Amino acid sequence: MLKTIRYHLSEDKSEQDRLEQQLESFLTKRFEDNRAAFQVVMPNLAVAFQESVIDDYGLFCNKEGELNLTSRSNSQVVYGLHPEQESKADINQFLENAPVVNLVGEQASAKPLLRSYQMPESNGFVPAIPMEPLTENPDTVVMFGLGLGYALEHLLEMTTPQNVIIYEPTLDFFRGSIRIANWKKMLLDAEKRGIRLFLQIGQNGLNIGEDLKQLHEAFGSTKVHLYKHYHEPAMDVVYDYLLGPEFNFNALINGQVQLPSLDHVTHYLPFRAGKVSSSIDKESAREKIVKMKALKAKNLEALALQFPEIYEQLKDYTPQYWQAFIDDSGELNVYHEQRFGALYHANPRELASQAIQAFSEEPNRNDMFAGYKGGKLWKYRHFRCNRFFGKLFEELETDGQFIPDTVSSLIWFGLGLGYPLEQLFDDYDIKSLYIYEPNPEFLYWSLFTTPWHEILPAQRERGTHLYINVGDDGTYIQEDMFSQFHSEGGYLTASAFFFSPMYYPSMQPHINQLRRDFESYLMLSEYFDHVRFNISHTKANLKRGAEVLKHGAQISPEFAETPVMIVGNGPSLDDTIDLLKERQSEFLIISCGTALKPLYEAGITPDFHTEVEQNRATYQWITQIPDREWLKKISLLSLASLHPDTVALFKEQLMIFKHGEAGTEAFLRYAEHRKVYATLDYCYPTVTNMAVSAVIFLGFKNLFLTGVDLGFKSVGHHHSKNSAYYKDSDESWHDYEEIAGEGIPVHGNLSGNIRTKYEFQLACRIMTQLLRKSNGIKVVNTSDGAFIEGSIPKHFVEIEEQANLSKSNVKQAMRDELFTRDQVDTVVEAIEAREAEDKVLPEMDELWKLHEKPVTTREEALKQLEREKLFLIELYKRDQSIWFYLIFSSAHFISSALIRLLYLAKDNDQAIEYYEKGLEVYRDFLILTRKDWIKDKDAFDSTVVKSLLSKEEQDALDF
């Protein structure tokens, strides 16, 4: 059975309630009895009885009326349906074959766990460990893992060891056991029978050398039997060493043994993994293995045709940690050679079927259309369109959660040995399948279990987009999936279902993050209005004299070590701004966004100011500073599309094109222009991201951050108190808690955990990616906010005094070496030529006509969207107008919304009716964007921040 709590609870809620109530009196009495026993026998462990402790793993009553453990954070359970029975069976097996290590003298003979004929690629090696039957009065038993305590109870019922050491690294498990196991009986009986119990709670066995040394010296212990109740990386390493040929007691007790780490995702095993055992006979095994090897050969041929890179990786592959065997169910399983646990705890094919059944009963779908409504940009055509789609989804989503026969997109986390793959394709018509498997060894062994040679050509013929990512532990899932979303056909991904038949703890945070990223995609993506104003603003800035960053230009080595201080508007700026004022001559100072006002209030004039947003809100924030002459002393280092009204406030604009934006691609479409101008990556979502990326890109290597908190300790103190976010009374202009919520807890830079919001969390991730790829860069972070991986936390007062700095020389070198006006006129002319109405309007009309013909089936609707995608690609290739750049992102998003509508209803006719409602929204959007562009293609953004206006101005606005 799957180890997800949902399948361990009764489907009948009243029956589940009855089972739980039945156990209440037992749990209360057992808890009080155990508390009294521990207070007498082991008072040092009485802390475990405190109710104030917050556990991740807690008890629950399953549908069989038995108690089990489950994680609150991931809903995975530890045992099957019968934990006590499982534990007793383990001990009975242990009594017959107990792994043993002799502290002195020779080791016992190793007994094989498998036979070579049960393994398709044993190469003469079989897993074996020294074992012997356990006597009634063994010397010492070491238990790796206590769990619920049933195993210890049964062990003490069946034998009388002199010493029992129990390593239990998880306090939650021990706290569960004191509510269930009969500790009162165990503790009192152990005292009566002379059994020495050593409860090492919170310990994983890495200190076992010292423990065994003490037993050896104090009680003459020489023989130790090892019982492993569950798998934990550190305990498994110790277990493997003690039973391995390299074991040396003297080296262990003298601290001379270096044990490897098994924490990486490719070593993962669930707590109660499968047994490494097989009962299959030689002839049956031979027949199965012959078929498996033939399947492998066919699969490799298929991979060579469709996935040549994977073929090259696997054709001569030798697994390092995982070996395959035919388990008791007759199916291929794999075990970890150092952890002695199997991947599947039951029949792999049955578990695969259960996983697919669970998927169909409780589909797990991401929602790119939830949440973001546009914020201050709510009047934009794109966000109005999004809100219409949101209302449609709320109105039409009446069939509840279900999996349609045709699945537009499925993201599969954890391929394992691929057992569910064939059934998935039999049950569903999947248009796009993205498979993520962090362990390449599992993909290799799937060649023996999964008919890739049939699946791959069949899906290619059906037009399925199949993507396989092997070896990523989850770190790059978000980047990879958004790259896929923007690829050909990627709009199918927006309504993707998530399928996780295997649970990887280290991947789960990345999967959860991906879900949040999908939900926040609208906030970060481009769309018609953004591209429209990007082009008009950039064009105006170029015409007004902006200097543009040269391609490949970097500051000369003479100035590369210049200390550059990047100033954000985080709350900790209030703590460092006085010291910054004292030492401002030591740094080239770059202010970011709303940090400008606190610097002005403190009497600090930055050398450069940066902005990242292109709407006119930046003008309103900056003009909260009353001194326009002061602003004219500051150079602007910004993205190309900054609002021209904002640009006009400053001394000069040094501008940089943002990498990957549609506006940038429109301006730099031609090779001769790409050779002249640079583009900047890693410059979103916050202005501090832009500043850090720009400074590194310009060639500076010595960076300092202050006020770059990217988080907050108090929701009421989210920016510097001297910034424009606060009124004279220190009251915030807006309800930050309403926007950020209670916040996401993250690791702090100079202090413990702080809280952040999604945008700031993303900012940290993007900055970390930048620093990871930037060699020779030192970034010292003095901000008391979120920790940024790759930076050096340090209090401002601890920064040594910097050498004398000639700011004017550095700034002049930047202008002379890095920026240019070369070819500006030709770039502007090229854009204006493609803005001509006789080129743009016909292409607008062509797109409109693609959706005039009604459709009657889902397949016809999908083909209609496919035609649109091909048309947009054709527009790009034609390169006659800028319509492709203006409409592509919004069209991509709307296609995703239309796909979602196609699968809101099970009935085909109903689904087409919903699709047609979505098309009406799309047609209205195309009409309105056409009118807007014809009316004034050179219009600037006119966004206002209402809270910064006077009451009279607010009343005059038509909101």
Short mmCIF file of C-alpha atoms in Angstrom, two decimals, residues 377-387 527-530 925 928-929:
data_model
loop_
_atom_site.label_atom_id
_atom_site.label_comp_id
_atom_site.label_asym_id
_atom_site.label_seq_id
_atom_site.Cartn_x
_atom_site.Cartn_y
_atom_site.Cartn_z
CA LEU A 377 -1.19 47.84 -13.06
CA TRP A 378 -4.76 46.61 -12.78
CA LYS A 379 -5.94 48.82 -15.67
CA TYR A 380 -3.64 47.10 -18.16
CA ARG A 381 -5.52 45.24 -20.89
CA HIS A 382 -3.69 42.01 -20.06
CA PHE A 383 -4.71 41.99 -16.41
CA ARG A 384 -8.29 42.92 -17.23
CA CYS A 385 -8.31 39.90 -19.54
CA ASN A 386 -6.85 37.76 -16.75
CA ARG A 387 -9.58 38.84 -14.34
CA TYR A 527 2.38 40.74 -21.75
CA PHE A 528 1.04 43.17 -24.34
CA ASP A 529 1.00 46.32 -22.18
CA HIS A 530 4.48 45.66 -20.79
CA PHE A 925 -8.81 41.55 -25.88
CA LEU A 928 -9.12 46.55 -27.51
CA THR A 929 -5.36 46.15 -27.88
#
